Tab-separated table of C-alpha atoms and ligand atoms in Angstrom:
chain	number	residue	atom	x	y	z
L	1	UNK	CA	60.036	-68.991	-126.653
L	2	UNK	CA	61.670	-66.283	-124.262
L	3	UNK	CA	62.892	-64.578	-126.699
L	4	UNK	CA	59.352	-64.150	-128.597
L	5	UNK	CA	57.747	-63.375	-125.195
L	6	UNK	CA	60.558	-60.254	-124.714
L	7	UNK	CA	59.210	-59.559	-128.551
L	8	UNK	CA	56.008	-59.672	-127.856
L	9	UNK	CA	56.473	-57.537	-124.494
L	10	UNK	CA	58.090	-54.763	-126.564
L	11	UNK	CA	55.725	-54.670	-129.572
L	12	UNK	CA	52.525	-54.698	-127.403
L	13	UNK	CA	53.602	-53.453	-123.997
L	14	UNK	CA	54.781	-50.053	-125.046
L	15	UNK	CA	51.621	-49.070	-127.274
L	16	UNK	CA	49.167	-49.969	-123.518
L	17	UNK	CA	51.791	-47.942	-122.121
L	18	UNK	CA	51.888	-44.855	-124.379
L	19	UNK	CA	48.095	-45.339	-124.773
L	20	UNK	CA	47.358	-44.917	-121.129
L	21	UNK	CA	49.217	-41.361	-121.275
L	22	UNK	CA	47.405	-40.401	-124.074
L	23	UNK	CA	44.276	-40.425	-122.692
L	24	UNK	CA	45.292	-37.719	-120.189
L	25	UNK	CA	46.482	-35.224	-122.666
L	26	UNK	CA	46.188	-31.443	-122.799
L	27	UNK	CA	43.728	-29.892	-121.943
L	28	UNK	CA	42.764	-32.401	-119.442
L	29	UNK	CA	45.396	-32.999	-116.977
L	30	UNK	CA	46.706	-36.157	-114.578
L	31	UNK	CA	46.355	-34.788	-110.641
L	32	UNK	CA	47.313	-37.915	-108.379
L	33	UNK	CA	46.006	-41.278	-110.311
L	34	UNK	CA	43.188	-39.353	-111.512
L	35	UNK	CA	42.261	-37.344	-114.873
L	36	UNK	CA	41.020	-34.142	-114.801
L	37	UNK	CA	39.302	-31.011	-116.777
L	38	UNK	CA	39.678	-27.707	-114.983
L	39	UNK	CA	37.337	-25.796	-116.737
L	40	UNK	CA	36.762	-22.049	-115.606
L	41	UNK	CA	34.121	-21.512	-118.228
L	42	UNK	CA	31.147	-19.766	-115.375
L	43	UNK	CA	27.932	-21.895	-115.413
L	44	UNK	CA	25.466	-23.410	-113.010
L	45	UNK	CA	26.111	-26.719	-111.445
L	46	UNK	CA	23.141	-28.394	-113.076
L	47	UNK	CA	24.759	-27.367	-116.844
L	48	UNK	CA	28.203	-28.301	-115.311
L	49	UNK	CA	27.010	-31.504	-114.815
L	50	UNK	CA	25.923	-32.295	-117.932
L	51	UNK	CA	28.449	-31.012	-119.798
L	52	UNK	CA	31.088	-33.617	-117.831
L	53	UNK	CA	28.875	-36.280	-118.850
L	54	UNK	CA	27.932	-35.117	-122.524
L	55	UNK	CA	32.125	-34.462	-122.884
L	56	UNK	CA	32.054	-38.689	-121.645
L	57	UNK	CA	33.345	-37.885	-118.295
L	58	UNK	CA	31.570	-36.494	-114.562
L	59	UNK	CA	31.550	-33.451	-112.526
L	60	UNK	CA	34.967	-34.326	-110.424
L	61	UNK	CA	34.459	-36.748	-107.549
L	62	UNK	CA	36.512	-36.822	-104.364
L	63	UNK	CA	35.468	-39.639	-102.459
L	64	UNK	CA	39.218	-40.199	-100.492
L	65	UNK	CA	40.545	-37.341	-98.666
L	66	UNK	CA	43.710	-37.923	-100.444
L	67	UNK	CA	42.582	-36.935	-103.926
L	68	UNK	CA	40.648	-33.651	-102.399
L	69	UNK	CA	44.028	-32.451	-101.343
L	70	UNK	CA	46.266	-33.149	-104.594
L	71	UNK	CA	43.094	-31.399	-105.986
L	72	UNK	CA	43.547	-28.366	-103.511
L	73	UNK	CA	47.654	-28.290	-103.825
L	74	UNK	CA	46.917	-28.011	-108.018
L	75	UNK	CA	44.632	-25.334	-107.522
L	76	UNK	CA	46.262	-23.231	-104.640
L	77	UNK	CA	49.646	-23.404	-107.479
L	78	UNK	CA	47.296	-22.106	-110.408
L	79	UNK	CA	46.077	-19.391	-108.172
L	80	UNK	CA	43.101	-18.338	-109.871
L	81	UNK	CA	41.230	-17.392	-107.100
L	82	UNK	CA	38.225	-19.171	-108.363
L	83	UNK	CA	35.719	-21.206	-107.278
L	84	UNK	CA	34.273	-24.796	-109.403
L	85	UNK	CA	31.623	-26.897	-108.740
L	86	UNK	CA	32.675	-30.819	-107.884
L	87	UNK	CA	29.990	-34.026	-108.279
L	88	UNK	CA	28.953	-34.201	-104.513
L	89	UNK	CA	25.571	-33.634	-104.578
L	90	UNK	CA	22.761	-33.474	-101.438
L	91	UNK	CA	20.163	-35.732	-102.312
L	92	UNK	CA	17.868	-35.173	-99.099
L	93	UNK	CA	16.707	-32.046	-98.168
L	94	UNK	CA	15.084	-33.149	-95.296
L	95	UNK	CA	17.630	-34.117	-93.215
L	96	UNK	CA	19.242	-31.676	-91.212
L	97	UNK	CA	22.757	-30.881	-92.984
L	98	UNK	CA	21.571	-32.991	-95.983
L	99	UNK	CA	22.664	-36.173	-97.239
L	100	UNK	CA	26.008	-35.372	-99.161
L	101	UNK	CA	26.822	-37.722	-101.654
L	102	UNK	CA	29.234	-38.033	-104.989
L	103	UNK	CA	27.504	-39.010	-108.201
L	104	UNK	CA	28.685	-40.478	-110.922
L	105	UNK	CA	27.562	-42.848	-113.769
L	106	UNK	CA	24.520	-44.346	-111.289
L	107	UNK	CA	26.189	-43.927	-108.356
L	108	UNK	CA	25.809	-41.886	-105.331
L	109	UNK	CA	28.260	-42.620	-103.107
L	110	UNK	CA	28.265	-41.606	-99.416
L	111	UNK	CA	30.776	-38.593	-98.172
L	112	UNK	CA	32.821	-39.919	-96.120
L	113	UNK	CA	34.645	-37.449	-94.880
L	114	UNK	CA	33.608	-33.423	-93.710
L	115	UNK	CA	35.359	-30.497	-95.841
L	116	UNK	CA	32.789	-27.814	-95.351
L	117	UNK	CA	33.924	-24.546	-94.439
L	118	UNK	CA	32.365	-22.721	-91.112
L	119	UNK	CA	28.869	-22.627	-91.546
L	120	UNK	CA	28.242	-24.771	-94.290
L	121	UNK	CA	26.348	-26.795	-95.510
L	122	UNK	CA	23.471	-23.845	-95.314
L	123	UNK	CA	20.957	-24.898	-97.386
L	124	UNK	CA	17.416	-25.585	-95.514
L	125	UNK	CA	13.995	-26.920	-97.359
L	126	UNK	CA	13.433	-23.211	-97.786
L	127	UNK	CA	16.319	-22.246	-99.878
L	128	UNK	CA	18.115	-25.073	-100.955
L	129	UNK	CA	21.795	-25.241	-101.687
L	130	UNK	CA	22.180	-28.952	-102.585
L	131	UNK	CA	25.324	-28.188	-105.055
L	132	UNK	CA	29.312	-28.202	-103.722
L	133	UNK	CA	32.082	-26.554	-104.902
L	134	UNK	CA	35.706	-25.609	-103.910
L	135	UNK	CA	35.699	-22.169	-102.721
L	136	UNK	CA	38.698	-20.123	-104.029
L	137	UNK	CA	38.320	-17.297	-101.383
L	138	UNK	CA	38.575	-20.246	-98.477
L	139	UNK	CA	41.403	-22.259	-99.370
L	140	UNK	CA	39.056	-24.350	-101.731
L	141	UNK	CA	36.773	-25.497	-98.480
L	142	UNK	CA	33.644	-26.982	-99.260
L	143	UNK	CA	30.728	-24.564	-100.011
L	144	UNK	CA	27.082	-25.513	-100.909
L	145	UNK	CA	24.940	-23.309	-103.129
L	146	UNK	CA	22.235	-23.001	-105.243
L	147	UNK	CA	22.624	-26.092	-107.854
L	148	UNK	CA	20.178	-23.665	-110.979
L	149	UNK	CA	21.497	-19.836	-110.189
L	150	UNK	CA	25.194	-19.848	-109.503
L	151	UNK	CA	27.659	-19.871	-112.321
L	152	UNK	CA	31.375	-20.665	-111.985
L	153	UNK	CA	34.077	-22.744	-113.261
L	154	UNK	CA	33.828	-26.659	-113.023
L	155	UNK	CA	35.900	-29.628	-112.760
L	156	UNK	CA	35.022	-32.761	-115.057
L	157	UNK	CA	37.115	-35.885	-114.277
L	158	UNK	CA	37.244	-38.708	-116.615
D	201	NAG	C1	24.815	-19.495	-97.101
D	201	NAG	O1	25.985	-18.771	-96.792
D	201	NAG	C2	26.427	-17.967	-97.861
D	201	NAG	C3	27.794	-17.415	-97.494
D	201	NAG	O2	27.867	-17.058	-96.152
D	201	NAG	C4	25.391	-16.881	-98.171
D	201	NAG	O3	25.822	-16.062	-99.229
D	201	NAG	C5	24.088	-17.568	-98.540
D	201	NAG	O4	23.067	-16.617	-98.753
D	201	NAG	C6	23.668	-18.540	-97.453
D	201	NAG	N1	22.550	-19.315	-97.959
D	201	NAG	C7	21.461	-19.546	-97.269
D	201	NAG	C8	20.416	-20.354	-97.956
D	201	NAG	O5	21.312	-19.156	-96.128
């Protein structure tokens, strides 16, 4: 009997194993626990969005302050310089700063945590700017902007 389990450990175990790596493959890569496309293809959030999901995945979310960093480290050491839209989305432009939350598959999940950069967010009912992204030029801060007329890169995570 032990010696069938160690069999059956070694026949099954590995492929779960090898399977799990696989799914993070080239071009997507692992960044903390997570999975992630960096994709500097230049369109609006709104298209950025649903190419994550149409590709089975979202528009990156960072709902611990841990992952936003690992995220920030990888990008600071691929030194692109550019800027990608991220799933956090404001969902109520009549609150004053908006209602910042990341969505993905249903969910909108609450920020709970403030990356914006000086002066942001500065979207108003006026002109609103209910997209985020990571800006390149400020240490990959927080930025809203214009979720229809912007275009830069994007981050899907599965
Ligand atoms: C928000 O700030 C950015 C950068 O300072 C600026 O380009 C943009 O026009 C501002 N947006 C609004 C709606 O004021």
């Amino acid at each position: 009997m032990f010696a069938f389990s160690i069999y059956f450990l070694a026949v099954c175990g590995i492929p779960l194993v090898y399977g799990h790596a696989e799914a993070c493959r080239y071009p997507y890569r692992r960044v903390g626990n997570n999975c992630y496309l960096i994709n500097q293809e230049k369109v609006t959030a709104d298209t950025a969005f649903a190419i994550c999901i149409r590709h089975g995945t979202h528009l990156a979310n960072f709902e611990t302050l841990e992952e936003l960093l690992l995220m920030k480290y990888e990008l600071k050491k691929m030194n692109t310089g550019s800027s990608f839209f991220i799933g956090g989305r404001n969902v109520n432009r009549y609150i004053s700063g908006g209602d910042w939350r990341w969505i993905q598959k249903g969910k909108m999940t609450k920020m709970a945590y403030f990356d914006f950069d000086s002066n942001e967010p500065n979207g108003s009912f006026a002109r609103p700017q209910d997209c985020l992204l990571l800006n390149g030029g400020r240490s990959y801060n927080f930025r809203s902007d214009d979720c229809d007329a912007y275009s830069i890169g994007f981050i899907c995570e599965k």
